[in-house]
Coordinates of C-alpha atoms and ligand atoms in Angstrom, one line a residue:
M375 CA -16.2 -202.4 -209.2
A376 CA -17.6 -200.2 -212.1
A377 CA -15.0 -198.4 -214.1
I378 CA -14.9 -194.6 -213.9
K379 CA -17.1 -192.8 -216.4
T380 CA -15.9 -189.6 -218.0
A381 CA -19.1 -187.7 -218.9
I382 CA -20.3 -186.4 -215.6
P383 CA -23.6 -184.9 -214.5
T384 CA -23.9 -181.6 -212.6
R385 CA -26.1 -180.5 -209.7
R386 CA -26.6 -177.0 -208.5
F387 CA -26.8 -175.8 -204.9
D388 CA -26.6 -172.5 -203.0
A389 CA -23.9 -174.0 -200.8
V390 CA -21.9 -177.2 -200.7
I391 CA -20.2 -178.3 -197.4
V392 CA -17.5 -180.9 -197.6
G393 CA -17.5 -182.7 -194.3
A394 CA -20.3 -183.7 -191.8
G395 CA -18.3 -183.5 -188.5
G396 CA -19.1 -180.9 -185.8
S397 CA -18.0 -177.9 -187.8
G398 CA -19.7 -178.9 -191.1
M399 CA -23.0 -179.8 -189.4
R400 CA -23.0 -176.6 -187.3
A401 CA -22.5 -174.5 -190.5
S402 CA -25.1 -176.5 -192.5
L403 CA -27.7 -176.1 -189.7
Q404 CA -27.3 -172.3 -190.0
L405 CA -27.7 -172.4 -193.8
A406 CA -30.5 -174.9 -193.9
E407 CA -32.5 -173.1 -191.3
A408 CA -32.2 -169.9 -193.3
G409 CA -33.8 -171.7 -196.2
L410 CA -30.7 -172.2 -198.4
N411 CA -30.4 -175.2 -200.6
V412 CA -27.4 -176.9 -199.0
A413 CA -25.6 -180.2 -199.7
V414 CA -23.3 -181.8 -197.2
L415 CA -20.8 -184.4 -198.5
S416 CA -19.2 -187.0 -196.2
K417 CA -17.0 -190.0 -196.8
V418 CA -18.8 -191.7 -193.9
F419 CA -22.2 -191.5 -192.3
P420 CA -22.3 -188.1 -190.6
T421 CA -22.4 -189.4 -187.1
R422 CA -19.2 -191.5 -187.7
S423 CA -17.1 -188.4 -188.4
H424 CA -14.1 -188.1 -186.0
T425 CA -15.9 -185.5 -183.9
V426 CA -17.8 -188.5 -182.5
A427 CA -14.7 -189.7 -180.7
A428 CA -14.2 -186.5 -178.7
Q429 CA -14.4 -187.4 -175.1
G430 CA -13.5 -184.7 -172.7
G431 CA -15.5 -181.6 -173.2
I432 CA -16.2 -178.1 -174.7
G433 CA -14.5 -175.1 -173.2
A434 CA -16.7 -172.2 -172.1
S435 CA -16.5 -169.9 -169.1
L436 CA -20.0 -170.6 -167.8
G437 CA -18.7 -170.3 -164.3
N438 CA -21.1 -173.1 -163.1
M439 CA -18.5 -174.6 -160.6
S440 CA -16.7 -171.5 -159.5
E441 CA -16.1 -168.0 -160.8
D442 CA -14.9 -167.9 -164.4
D443 CA -14.5 -165.2 -167.1
W444 CA -14.1 -165.3 -170.9
Y445 CA -11.1 -163.0 -170.5
W446 CA -9.3 -165.6 -168.4
H447 CA -10.2 -168.2 -171.0
M448 CA -8.7 -165.9 -173.6
F449 CA -5.5 -165.5 -171.6
D450 CA -5.1 -169.3 -171.2
T451 CA -5.7 -169.8 -174.9
V452 CA -3.1 -167.2 -175.9
K453 CA -0.5 -168.5 -173.5
G454 CA -1.4 -172.2 -174.2
G455 CA -0.7 -171.4 -177.9
D456 CA 2.7 -170.0 -177.0
Y457 CA 1.7 -166.5 -178.4
L458 CA 1.3 -167.6 -182.0
G459 CA -2.5 -167.5 -182.0
D460 CA -4.2 -164.4 -183.5
Q461 CA -5.6 -162.5 -180.5
D462 CA -8.6 -161.0 -182.4
A463 CA -9.9 -164.5 -183.3
I464 CA -9.2 -165.8 -179.8
E465 CA -11.1 -163.0 -178.2
F466 CA -14.0 -163.7 -180.6
M467 CA -14.0 -167.4 -179.8
C468 CA -13.8 -167.1 -176.0
R469 CA -16.6 -164.4 -175.9
E470 CA -18.9 -166.5 -178.1
A471 CA -18.2 -169.7 -176.1
P472 CA -21.1 -169.6 -173.5
K473 CA -23.5 -168.7 -176.3
V474 CA -22.8 -171.7 -178.5
V475 CA -22.9 -174.1 -175.5
Y476 CA -26.3 -172.8 -174.3
E477 CA -27.5 -173.1 -177.9
L478 CA -26.5 -176.8 -177.9
E479 CA -28.3 -177.2 -174.6
H480 CA -31.4 -175.8 -176.2
F481 CA -31.0 -178.1 -179.1
G482 CA -31.3 -180.9 -176.6
M483 CA -27.6 -182.0 -176.1
P484 CA -27.5 -184.3 -173.0
F485 CA -24.8 -182.6 -170.9
D486 CA -23.9 -184.0 -167.5
R487 CA -25.6 -181.9 -164.8
N488 CA -24.9 -180.5 -161.4
P489 CA -27.4 -181.1 -158.6
D490 CA -28.8 -177.6 -159.2
G491 CA -29.5 -178.5 -162.8
T492 CA -26.7 -176.4 -164.4
I493 CA -24.2 -178.0 -166.9
Y494 CA -21.4 -179.9 -165.2
Q495 CA -17.9 -178.6 -166.0
R496 CA -14.6 -180.5 -165.3
P497 CA -11.0 -179.2 -165.0
F498 CA -8.8 -179.6 -168.1
G499 CA -5.2 -178.9 -169.1
G500 CA -4.2 -175.2 -169.0
H501 CA -7.6 -174.0 -167.9
T502 CA -7.0 -171.5 -165.1
A503 CA -8.7 -168.8 -163.0
N504 CA -7.3 -165.2 -162.7
F505 CA -4.6 -165.5 -165.4
G506 CA -2.8 -168.7 -164.3
E507 CA -3.4 -168.5 -160.6
K508 CA -5.2 -171.8 -160.0
P509 CA -7.1 -174.5 -162.1
V510 CA -10.7 -173.8 -163.0
Q511 CA -13.5 -176.1 -164.1
R512 CA -14.4 -175.0 -167.6
A513 CA -14.9 -178.1 -169.8
C514 CA -18.6 -178.7 -170.4
A515 CA -19.0 -182.5 -170.6
A516 CA -21.4 -185.3 -171.5
A517 CA -19.6 -188.1 -169.5
D518 CA -16.6 -189.0 -171.6
R519 CA -18.7 -189.1 -174.8
T520 CA -19.1 -185.3 -175.4
G521 CA -18.4 -185.5 -179.2
H522 CA -20.9 -188.4 -179.6
A523 CA -23.6 -186.3 -177.9
L524 CA -22.7 -183.2 -179.9
L525 CA -22.7 -184.9 -183.3
H526 CA -26.0 -186.7 -182.7
T527 CA -27.6 -183.5 -181.5
L528 CA -26.4 -181.6 -184.6
Y529 CA -27.4 -184.4 -187.0
Q530 CA -30.9 -184.6 -185.7
R531 CA -31.3 -180.8 -186.0
N532 CA -30.0 -180.9 -189.5
V533 CA -32.5 -183.7 -190.5
R534 CA -35.3 -181.5 -189.1
A535 CA -33.9 -178.5 -191.2
R536 CA -33.9 -180.7 -194.3
T537 CA -30.1 -180.5 -194.9
H538 CA -29.4 -182.6 -198.0
F539 CA -26.7 -185.2 -197.0
F540 CA -24.6 -187.0 -199.6
V541 CA -23.4 -190.0 -197.6
E542 CA -20.2 -191.8 -198.8
W543 CA -19.5 -189.2 -201.3
M544 CA -15.8 -188.1 -201.5
A545 CA -14.9 -184.6 -202.8
I546 CA -11.9 -185.0 -205.1
D547 CA -11.0 -181.4 -206.0
I548 CA -12.4 -177.9 -206.0
I549 CA -13.3 -176.0 -209.2
R550 CA -11.9 -172.4 -209.6
D551 CA -12.8 -170.2 -212.4
A552 CA -10.6 -167.9 -214.4
E553 CA -10.9 -165.2 -211.7
G554 CA -9.8 -167.7 -209.0
D555 CA -13.3 -167.9 -207.5
V556 CA -14.4 -171.2 -206.2
V557 CA -17.6 -172.4 -208.0
G558 CA -18.0 -176.0 -206.6
V559 CA -16.4 -179.4 -206.3
V560 CA -16.0 -182.6 -208.2
A561 CA -17.0 -185.6 -206.2
L562 CA -17.1 -189.4 -206.4
E563 CA -19.9 -191.6 -205.1
M564 CA -17.9 -194.3 -203.3
E565 CA -20.4 -197.1 -203.8
T566 CA -21.1 -196.7 -207.5
G567 CA -17.9 -195.0 -208.8
E568 CA -20.2 -192.3 -210.3
C569 CA -18.6 -188.8 -210.4
M570 CA -20.6 -185.5 -210.3
I571 CA -20.0 -181.8 -210.3
L572 CA -21.6 -180.1 -207.4
E573 CA -22.0 -176.4 -208.4
A574 CA -22.2 -174.0 -205.6
K575 CA -22.3 -170.3 -204.9
T576 CA -20.4 -171.1 -201.7
T577 CA -18.2 -174.1 -200.9
I578 CA -17.2 -174.8 -197.3
F579 CA -14.5 -177.1 -196.3
A580 CA -15.0 -178.9 -193.0
T581 CA -12.9 -182.0 -193.8
G582 CA -11.2 -182.4 -190.4
G583 CA -7.5 -183.1 -189.6
A584 CA -4.8 -185.3 -191.2
G585 CA -3.7 -187.3 -188.2
R586 CA -3.2 -190.3 -190.4
I587 CA 0.1 -188.9 -191.8
F588 CA 1.7 -190.3 -188.6
A589 CA 2.0 -194.0 -187.7
A590 CA 0.7 -193.7 -184.1
S591 CA -2.4 -191.5 -184.0
T592 CA -5.6 -191.1 -182.0
N593 CA -7.3 -190.1 -185.3
A594 CA -9.9 -192.0 -187.4
F595 CA -8.6 -193.7 -190.6
I596 CA -10.6 -191.2 -192.7
N597 CA -8.6 -188.3 -191.4
T598 CA -6.3 -188.0 -194.4
G599 CA -6.2 -184.3 -194.9
D600 CA -8.4 -184.1 -198.0
G601 CA -9.3 -180.4 -197.5
M602 CA -5.7 -179.5 -197.2
G603 CA -4.8 -181.6 -200.2
M604 CA -7.5 -180.0 -202.3
A605 CA -6.5 -176.5 -201.2
A606 CA -2.8 -177.1 -201.9
R607 CA -3.5 -178.5 -205.4
A608 CA -5.7 -175.4 -206.1
G609 CA -2.7 -173.2 -205.4
L610 CA -3.7 -172.1 -201.9
P611 CA -1.3 -172.0 -199.0
L612 CA -1.4 -174.0 -195.8
Q613 CA -0.7 -172.2 -192.6
D614 CA 1.4 -173.3 -189.5
M615 CA 1.5 -176.9 -190.5
E616 CA 4.7 -177.6 -188.4
F617 CA 2.5 -177.5 -185.2
W618 CA 1.1 -180.9 -184.4
Q619 CA -0.1 -181.8 -181.0
F620 CA 0.9 -185.0 -179.3
H621 CA -1.7 -186.0 -176.8
P622 CA 0.0 -187.2 -173.6
T623 CA -2.2 -190.2 -173.1
G624 CA -2.6 -192.5 -176.0
V625 CA -2.8 -196.2 -174.9
A626 CA 0.8 -197.5 -175.4
G627 CA 0.9 -199.7 -178.5
A628 CA -2.7 -199.0 -179.6
G629 CA -2.8 -195.2 -180.0
V630 CA -6.4 -195.0 -178.7
L631 CA -7.1 -191.8 -176.8
I632 CA -7.5 -191.6 -173.0
T633 CA -9.1 -188.2 -172.5
E634 CA -7.4 -185.5 -170.5
G635 CA -10.7 -185.5 -168.6
V636 CA -9.2 -188.5 -166.7
R637 CA -6.5 -186.2 -165.3
G638 CA -9.3 -183.5 -164.9
E639 CA -11.1 -185.9 -162.6
G640 CA -8.0 -186.5 -160.6
G641 CA -5.9 -189.1 -162.5
I642 CA -2.1 -188.8 -162.3
L643 CA 0.9 -189.8 -164.4
I644 CA 3.6 -191.9 -162.7
N645 CA 7.0 -193.2 -163.8
S646 CA 8.7 -196.5 -163.0
N647 CA 9.6 -195.3 -159.5
G648 CA 5.9 -194.7 -158.8
E649 CA 6.7 -190.9 -158.7
R650 CA 4.1 -188.3 -159.8
F651 CA 6.8 -186.6 -162.0
M652 CA 4.6 -183.7 -163.2
E653 CA 5.0 -182.1 -159.8
R654 CA 8.7 -181.5 -160.8
Y655 CA 8.0 -180.0 -164.2
A656 CA 4.8 -177.9 -163.6
P657 CA 4.5 -177.2 -159.8
T658 CA 1.2 -175.3 -160.1
L659 CA -0.8 -177.1 -162.8
K660 CA 1.0 -180.5 -162.4
D661 CA -0.7 -183.2 -164.5
L662 CA -3.0 -180.5 -166.0
A663 CA -0.3 -178.4 -167.7
P664 CA -0.9 -177.9 -171.4
R665 CA -0.4 -180.9 -173.6
D666 CA 2.9 -180.0 -175.3
F667 CA 4.4 -179.5 -171.9
V668 CA 3.1 -182.8 -170.4
S669 CA 4.1 -184.8 -173.6
R670 CA 7.7 -183.4 -173.4
S671 CA 7.9 -184.2 -169.7
M672 CA 6.8 -187.8 -170.3
D673 CA 9.3 -188.1 -173.1
Q674 CA 12.1 -186.8 -170.9
E675 CA 11.2 -189.4 -168.1
I676 CA 11.4 -192.2 -170.7
K677 CA 14.6 -190.8 -172.1
E678 CA 16.2 -190.7 -168.6
G679 CA 15.3 -194.4 -168.0
R680 CA 12.3 -194.0 -165.8
G681 CA 9.9 -195.4 -168.4
C682 CA 7.7 -198.4 -167.5
G683 CA 7.3 -201.9 -169.0
P684 CA 9.9 -204.4 -170.3
N685 CA 11.1 -201.8 -172.8
K686 CA 10.8 -198.8 -170.5
D687 CA 9.0 -197.0 -173.3
H688 CA 5.8 -195.6 -171.7
V689 CA 4.6 -194.2 -168.3
L690 CA 1.4 -195.0 -166.4
L691 CA -1.8 -193.2 -165.9
D692 CA -3.2 -194.0 -162.5
L693 CA -6.9 -193.4 -161.7
R694 CA -7.3 -196.0 -159.0
H695 CA -7.8 -193.4 -156.2
I696 CA -10.7 -191.7 -158.1
G697 CA -12.9 -194.6 -157.0
A698 CA -15.0 -197.1 -159.1
D699 CA -18.2 -195.1 -158.7
T700 CA -16.9 -191.9 -160.1
I701 CA -15.1 -193.7 -162.9
A702 CA -18.3 -195.5 -163.9
K703 CA -20.3 -192.3 -163.8
R704 CA -17.9 -189.8 -165.4
L705 CA -15.5 -191.9 -167.4
P706 CA -17.3 -195.1 -168.5
S707 CA -15.6 -195.3 -171.9
I708 CA -12.2 -195.2 -170.3
L709 CA -13.0 -198.3 -168.4
E710 CA -13.9 -200.0 -171.6
I711 CA -10.9 -198.7 -173.5
G712 CA -8.6 -199.9 -170.6
H713 CA -10.2 -203.4 -170.9
K714 CA -10.2 -203.6 -174.7
F715 CA -6.9 -201.9 -175.7
A716 CA -4.6 -202.3 -172.6
N717 CA -6.1 -205.4 -171.0
V718 CA -6.3 -203.6 -167.6
D719 CA -9.1 -202.9 -165.1
A720 CA -8.6 -199.2 -164.6
T721 CA -10.3 -199.2 -161.2
K722 CA -7.5 -201.6 -160.0
E723 CA -4.5 -201.1 -162.3
P724 CA -2.9 -198.0 -164.0
I725 CA -3.1 -197.7 -167.8
P726 CA 0.1 -197.7 -169.9
V727 CA 0.3 -194.4 -171.9
V728 CA 2.6 -192.6 -174.4
P729 CA 2.4 -189.3 -176.2
T730 CA 0.5 -189.9 -179.5
I731 CA -0.3 -187.6 -182.5
H732 CA -3.7 -186.1 -181.9
Y733 CA -4.4 -182.7 -183.6
Q734 CA -3.1 -180.3 -186.2
M735 CA -3.0 -176.6 -185.2
G736 CA -2.4 -175.5 -188.8
G737 CA -4.6 -175.7 -191.8
I738 CA -6.2 -173.6 -194.5
P739 CA -5.8 -169.9 -193.5
T740 CA -9.1 -168.1 -192.8
N741 CA -10.5 -164.9 -191.2
I742 CA -13.0 -165.0 -188.3
H743 CA -15.9 -165.4 -190.7
G744 CA -14.3 -168.6 -192.0
Q745 CA -13.5 -167.1 -195.4
V746 CA -10.3 -168.5 -196.9
V747 CA -7.6 -165.8 -197.2
A748 CA -4.4 -166.1 -199.3
P749 CA -1.8 -163.4 -199.8
A750 CA -2.0 -161.5 -203.1
A751 CA 1.1 -160.6 -205.2
D752 CA 1.3 -157.2 -203.4
G753 CA 1.5 -158.9 -200.0
S754 CA -2.1 -158.0 -199.0
Q755 CA -4.4 -160.7 -197.7
K756 CA -7.0 -161.5 -200.4
I757 CA -10.2 -163.3 -199.8
V758 CA -10.8 -166.3 -202.0
N759 CA -14.4 -165.7 -203.2
G760 CA -16.7 -168.6 -202.7
L761 CA -14.5 -170.7 -200.3
Y762 CA -14.7 -171.1 -196.6
A763 CA -12.9 -173.4 -194.2
I764 CA -13.9 -174.3 -190.7
G765 CA -12.9 -176.8 -188.0
E766 CA -9.7 -178.7 -187.8
C767 CA -8.8 -178.3 -191.5
A768 CA -8.8 -174.5 -191.0
C769 CA -6.3 -172.2 -189.3
V770 CA -8.1 -169.1 -188.0
S771 CA -5.7 -169.1 -185.9
V772 CA -7.0 -169.6 -182.4
H773 CA -4.8 -172.5 -181.3
G774 CA -1.4 -170.9 -182.2
A775 CA 1.4 -173.3 -181.6
N776 CA -0.5 -175.6 -179.2
R777 CA -4.2 -176.1 -178.7
L778 CA -5.8 -176.3 -175.2
G779 CA -8.0 -179.3 -174.6
T780 CA -11.7 -178.6 -175.3
N781 CA -10.9 -175.6 -177.5
S782 CA -11.4 -177.6 -180.7
L783 CA -15.0 -178.6 -180.2
L784 CA -15.5 -174.9 -179.3
D785 CA -13.7 -173.8 -182.5
L786 CA -16.1 -176.1 -184.5
L787 CA -19.1 -174.5 -183.0
V788 CA -18.1 -170.9 -183.0
F789 CA -16.6 -170.7 -186.4
G790 CA -19.1 -173.2 -188.0
R791 CA -21.8 -170.9 -186.8
A792 CA -19.9 -167.7 -187.8
A793 CA -19.3 -169.0 -191.3
G794 CA -22.9 -170.0 -191.6
N795 CA -24.1 -166.6 -190.5
H796 CA -21.6 -164.9 -192.9
V797 CA -22.9 -166.9 -195.9
V798 CA -26.6 -166.3 -194.9
A799 CA -25.9 -162.5 -194.8
Q800 CA -24.8 -162.6 -198.4
N801 CA -28.4 -163.3 -199.6
L802 CA -27.3 -166.1 -201.9
K803 CA -30.9 -166.8 -203.0
A804 CA -30.8 -163.5 -204.9
R805 CA -27.7 -164.4 -206.8
S806 CA -27.3 -167.0 -209.6
N807 CA -24.4 -169.5 -209.7
K808 CA -21.4 -168.2 -211.6
A809 CA -20.7 -170.0 -214.9
L810 CA -18.7 -173.2 -214.6
P811 CA -15.4 -173.1 -216.5
K812 CA -15.4 -175.4 -219.6
D813 CA -12.8 -177.7 -218.1
A814 CA -14.5 -177.8 -214.7
S815 CA -14.0 -181.5 -214.1
E816 CA -10.8 -182.0 -216.2
F817 CA -8.3 -181.8 -213.4
A818 CA -10.1 -184.1 -211.0
M819 CA -11.0 -186.6 -213.7
G820 CA -7.4 -186.5 -214.9
R821 CA -6.3 -187.7 -211.5
L822 CA -8.8 -190.6 -211.5
N823 CA -7.9 -191.6 -215.0
R824 CA -4.2 -191.5 -214.3
L825 CA -4.8 -194.2 -211.7
E826 CA -6.8 -196.3 -214.1
T827 CA -4.0 -196.3 -216.8
S828 CA -0.8 -196.1 -214.7
T829 CA 1.6 -199.0 -215.2
G830 CA 3.8 -198.0 -212.3
S831 CA 5.0 -200.5 -209.7
E832 CA 4.1 -198.7 -206.5
K833 CA 1.2 -199.8 -204.3
V834 CA -1.0 -197.3 -202.4
Q835 CA -0.6 -198.9 -199.0
G836 CA 3.2 -199.3 -199.4
V837 CA 3.7 -195.6 -200.0
A838 CA 1.1 -194.5 -197.4
N839 CA 2.8 -196.7 -194.7
D840 CA 6.2 -195.3 -195.6
I841 CA 4.8 -191.7 -195.3
R842 CA 3.5 -192.6 -191.8
S843 CA 6.7 -194.2 -190.6
T844 CA 8.8 -191.4 -192.0
M845 CA 6.8 -188.7 -190.3
Q846 CA 6.8 -190.6 -187.1
K847 CA 10.6 -191.1 -187.1
Y848 CA 11.7 -187.7 -188.3
C849 CA 9.0 -185.3 -187.1
G850 CA 8.1 -186.4 -183.5
V851 CA 7.9 -184.9 -180.0
F852 CA 11.5 -183.7 -180.1
R853 CA 12.9 -182.5 -183.5
T854 CA 16.5 -181.7 -184.6
D855 CA 18.0 -180.1 -187.7
E856 CA 19.5 -183.5 -188.7
L857 CA 16.2 -185.4 -188.3
L858 CA 14.1 -182.8 -190.1
T859 CA 16.5 -182.4 -193.0
Q860 CA 16.7 -186.2 -193.6
G861 CA 12.9 -186.6 -193.1
L862 CA 12.2 -183.9 -195.7
K863 CA 14.5 -185.7 -198.2
E864 CA 12.6 -188.9 -197.6
I865 CA 9.2 -187.4 -197.9
L866 CA 10.2 -185.8 -201.3
V867 CA 11.3 -189.2 -202.5
L868 CA 7.9 -190.6 -201.4
D869 CA 6.2 -187.8 -203.3
E870 CA 7.9 -189.1 -206.5
R871 CA 7.0 -192.7 -205.6
R872 CA 3.4 -191.7 -205.1
K873 CA 3.2 -190.6 -208.8
H874 CA 3.9 -194.2 -209.8
V875 CA 1.1 -195.8 -207.9
S876 CA -1.1 -198.3 -209.9
F877 CA -3.7 -200.9 -209.3
K878 CA -2.6 -204.6 -209.4
D879 CA -5.4 -206.1 -211.4
K880 CA -7.0 -203.4 -213.6
S881 CA -10.1 -205.6 -214.3
K882 CA -10.9 -205.8 -210.6
V883 CA -10.5 -202.4 -209.0
F884 CA -12.7 -201.7 -206.0
N885 CA -13.8 -198.2 -205.3
T886 CA -12.3 -198.4 -201.8
A887 CA -8.9 -198.8 -203.5
R888 CA -9.6 -195.7 -205.7
V889 CA -10.6 -193.7 -202.6
E890 CA -7.4 -194.8 -200.8
A891 CA -5.3 -193.8 -203.8
L892 CA -7.0 -190.3 -203.9
E893 CA -6.4 -190.0 -200.2
L894 CA -2.8 -190.8 -200.7
D895 CA -2.4 -187.6 -202.8
N896 CA -3.8 -185.7 -199.8
L897 CA -1.6 -187.4 -197.2
I898 CA 1.5 -186.5 -199.1
E899 CA 0.6 -182.8 -199.5
T900 CA -0.1 -182.6 -195.8
A901 CA 3.1 -184.4 -194.9
K902 CA 5.2 -182.2 -197.2
A903 CA 3.6 -179.1 -195.7
T904 CA 4.3 -180.3 -192.2
I905 CA 7.9 -181.4 -192.5
T906 CA 9.0 -178.5 -194.8
S907 CA 7.5 -175.9 -192.4
A908 CA 9.1 -177.7 -189.4
Q909 CA 12.5 -177.9 -191.1
A910 CA 12.5 -174.2 -191.6
R911 CA 11.4 -173.0 -188.1
K912 CA 14.6 -172.6 -186.1
E913 CA 13.1 -172.2 -182.6
S914 CA 11.0 -174.1 -180.0
R915 CA 7.4 -172.9 -179.7
G916 CA 4.4 -174.8 -178.4
A917 CA 4.3 -178.2 -180.0
H918 CA 7.3 -177.6 -182.2
A919 CA 10.1 -178.6 -179.8
H920 CA 13.5 -178.2 -181.5
S921 CA 16.4 -179.7 -179.6
D922 CA 18.9 -177.5 -181.6
Y923 CA 17.0 -174.3 -180.8
Q924 CA 15.5 -174.8 -177.4
Q925 CA 14.2 -171.2 -176.9
R926 CA 11.3 -169.4 -178.3
D927 CA 12.6 -166.6 -180.6
D928 CA 10.0 -163.9 -180.7
E929 CA 12.2 -161.5 -182.6
V930 CA 12.6 -163.7 -185.7
W931 CA 9.9 -166.3 -185.4
M932 CA 6.7 -164.8 -184.1
K933 CA 5.1 -165.2 -187.5
H934 CA 2.8 -167.6 -189.2
T935 CA 4.2 -170.0 -191.8
L936 CA 2.5 -170.3 -195.2
W937 CA 3.4 -173.3 -197.3
Y938 CA 2.7 -173.7 -201.0
S939 CA 2.7 -177.0 -202.8
E940 CA 4.0 -175.6 -206.0
G941 CA 7.8 -175.5 -205.7
N942 CA 7.4 -176.7 -202.0
R943 CA 7.8 -173.0 -201.1
L944 CA 7.4 -171.1 -197.8
D945 CA 6.3 -167.6 -197.0
Y946 CA 5.4 -166.0 -193.7
K947 CA 2.8 -163.5 -192.4
A948 CA 2.4 -161.5 -189.2
V949 CA 0.6 -162.7 -186.1
V950 CA -2.4 -160.6 -185.2
T951 CA -1.4 -159.5 -181.7
K952 CA -4.2 -156.9 -181.3
P953 CA -7.5 -158.3 -179.9
L954 CA -10.9 -156.8 -180.8
T955 CA -11.6 -154.8 -177.7
V956 CA -9.1 -155.6 -174.9
D957 CA -5.4 -155.1 -174.4
T958 CA -2.8 -157.4 -176.1
F959 CA -1.4 -160.2 -174.0
K960 CA 2.4 -159.7 -174.4
P961 CA 4.6 -162.8 -174.8
K962 CA 6.1 -164.1 -171.6
A963 CA 8.0 -167.2 -170.6
R964 CA 5.6 -170.2 -170.3
T965 CA 5.7 -171.8 -166.8
F966 CA 2.9 -173.7 -165.2
Ligands
FAD1132 C1 -10.0 -189.2 -180.1 C2 -10.2 -187.7 -180.1 C3 -10.8 -187.1 -179.0 C4 -10.9 -185.7 -179.0 N1 -11.5 -185.1 -177.9 C5 -11.7 -183.7 -177.9 C6 -12.3 -183.1 -176.8 O1 -12.7 -183.7 -175.9 N2 -12.5 -181.7 -176.9 C7 -12.1 -181.0 -178.0 O2 -12.3 -179.8 -178.0 N3 -11.5 -181.6 -179.1 C8 -11.3 -183.0 -179.0 N4 -10.7 -183.6 -180.1 C9 -10.4 -182.8 -181.3 C10 -11.8 -182.6 -182.1 O3 -12.6 -183.7 -181.8 C11 -11.5 -182.5 -183.6 O4 -10.6 -181.5 -183.9 C12 -12.8 -182.1 -184.3 O5 -13.9 -183.0 -183.9 C13 -12.7 -182.1 -185.8 O6 -14.0 -181.7 -186.3 P1 -14.2 -181.3 -187.8 O7 -15.6 -180.9 -187.9 O8 -13.2 -180.4 -188.2 O9 -13.9 -182.7 -188.6 P2 -14.3 -184.2 -188.4 O10 -15.2 -184.4 -187.3 O11 -13.0 -185.0 -188.4 O12 -15.2 -184.5 -189.7 C14 -14.6 -184.4 -191.0 C15 -15.7 -184.7 -192.0 O13 -15.2 -184.5 -193.3 C16 -15.5 -185.5 -194.1 N5 -14.6 -185.6 -195.2 C17 -13.2 -185.5 -195.1 N6 -12.7 -185.6 -196.4 C18 -13.7 -185.6 -197.2 C19 -13.8 -185.6 -198.6 N7 -12.7 -185.6 -199.4 N8 -15.1 -185.7 -199.2 C20 -16.2 -185.7 -198.4 N9 -16.1 -185.7 -197.1 C21 -14.9 -185.6 -196.5 C22 -15.6 -186.7 -193.2 O14 -16.4 -187.8 -193.8 C23 -16.2 -186.1 -192.0 O15 -17.6 -186.1 -192.1 C24 -10.5 -185.0 -180.1 C25 -10.0 -185.6 -181.2 C26 -9.8 -187.0 -181.2 C27 -9.2 -187.6 -182.4

């Protein structure tokens, strides 16, 4: 309940990583093991980061179940992303995949095993052999708790490597010097209200996604897009923010995720007639078509009156035929989620499900080393010195317009490691920290102090809830010009309302309320970026399904969107269609 102090101390590090999820801890491990002085900040205890909730698996062409090839994985990723992904980055990720999975195995990650001792791999949406010919088992899994196993493995390795964790510390803003280089962050200790400058030769954002800009989301409450908000306020662009993935199987009414691994293990979607409708939409991959495809098919069934329940507003996920033994062995958490959130015994009854916001394909633009890149005035891509972004807050872009299941955990590992290696190669120990600008903390402290003194009439939760319901209503599975234009108007009104937020009783402000108010500033930046970018894109591609423009338009729209907070402005840049060593996959119609 302490008031915010204004004189703030400074601590100095080689590297500061904001975020202790899979990407942050993979990078920090690389740095700490190389002997760098590294601080990792997290709003929650590291192993409570959203990565812990990942269920299904990590994609890598180990070929443990049948023949597989990184090149097939690359094809699936390019096609799954509806040709918007950068093919150089995708090649890099798919080639590195087996290496990062074996590394985890050597770190002690408890993967499920085949009888011959190799890592068990399950089928997943959009994973195919021989360029789309038939499904392949590529998802490396630890039951339906893969993220949990991953995060604990990485945390333990980091403790051994003496990574310095700042638990329940929230980064508020980055510090850029006169040359635009990033020299650290200003952060708030959530328990005491103390603020501090963490000076760093390198700052890495690993802050995760912003799923909480939508009302129905599979994401943790802390996923408020802080990295994107900080980048936007520092004048950096956000890339491809119109592309948000709806996961086909969120528990209806609760939003909690049911992993695609359920369909990987044989589960099927049925409508009110008991029909396995995905056979009609995707004759080859059926229930394992990519997520954007399955979500739209489900929405179509509901729209045409074949939804289930009294309001005909969901469909059913049926896993009864898989058998109680396999469910208990491979999908134990799903049984529990069925009981707790849908009140069903999944071995005997199907689970009611509905497409639910799950993942942002866009984020802070980076190259394959994780370095943040922003266009210079002459149109060239300029590296922002001292700043990296990795994981869900970054856009490399490997997921294009739609991510394949299991490619996010892979992205965290590959690019977390690559960013770590790139930083290590710069020999930071031999360099001193750049001087801090005189007004280093002014901007961040100004935001905090504005909250303390504001006499406005808006409440944080009121504005935050309105952002979520507006995004849900106007920026959903199917979009139209009318919906997006109206939604954009309403989000801009909310941006104004947000400026008048104040605390009810100034003598009794809890730090949790301060944190929520700071998060609100990040939610609104992310929401503005999303709906502004979506409103401008007049085509349908991947997760951006536009009812007024139902075709993909490669001639005009095969380009990445860049959104700037200042002036709510858009710019575009070319997609990298040239891979590193192989031939380009040329755009084709997407059928499954
Ligand atoms: C329910 C669920 C299941 C999923 N299952 C899979 C799957 O099976 N396979 C797959 O590939 N992908 C899956 N995904 C996606 C994948 O898990 C996420 O994209 C990924 O874990 C994000 O990792 P991250 O390291 O980017 O961030 P996160 O794990 O979200 O961590 C973010 C970190 O940043 C910190 N942070 C944020 N803001 C601040 C701030 N201002 N100051 C300090 N710290 C801050 C947080 O405390 C946290 O430590 C799933 C996602 C969900 C929601």
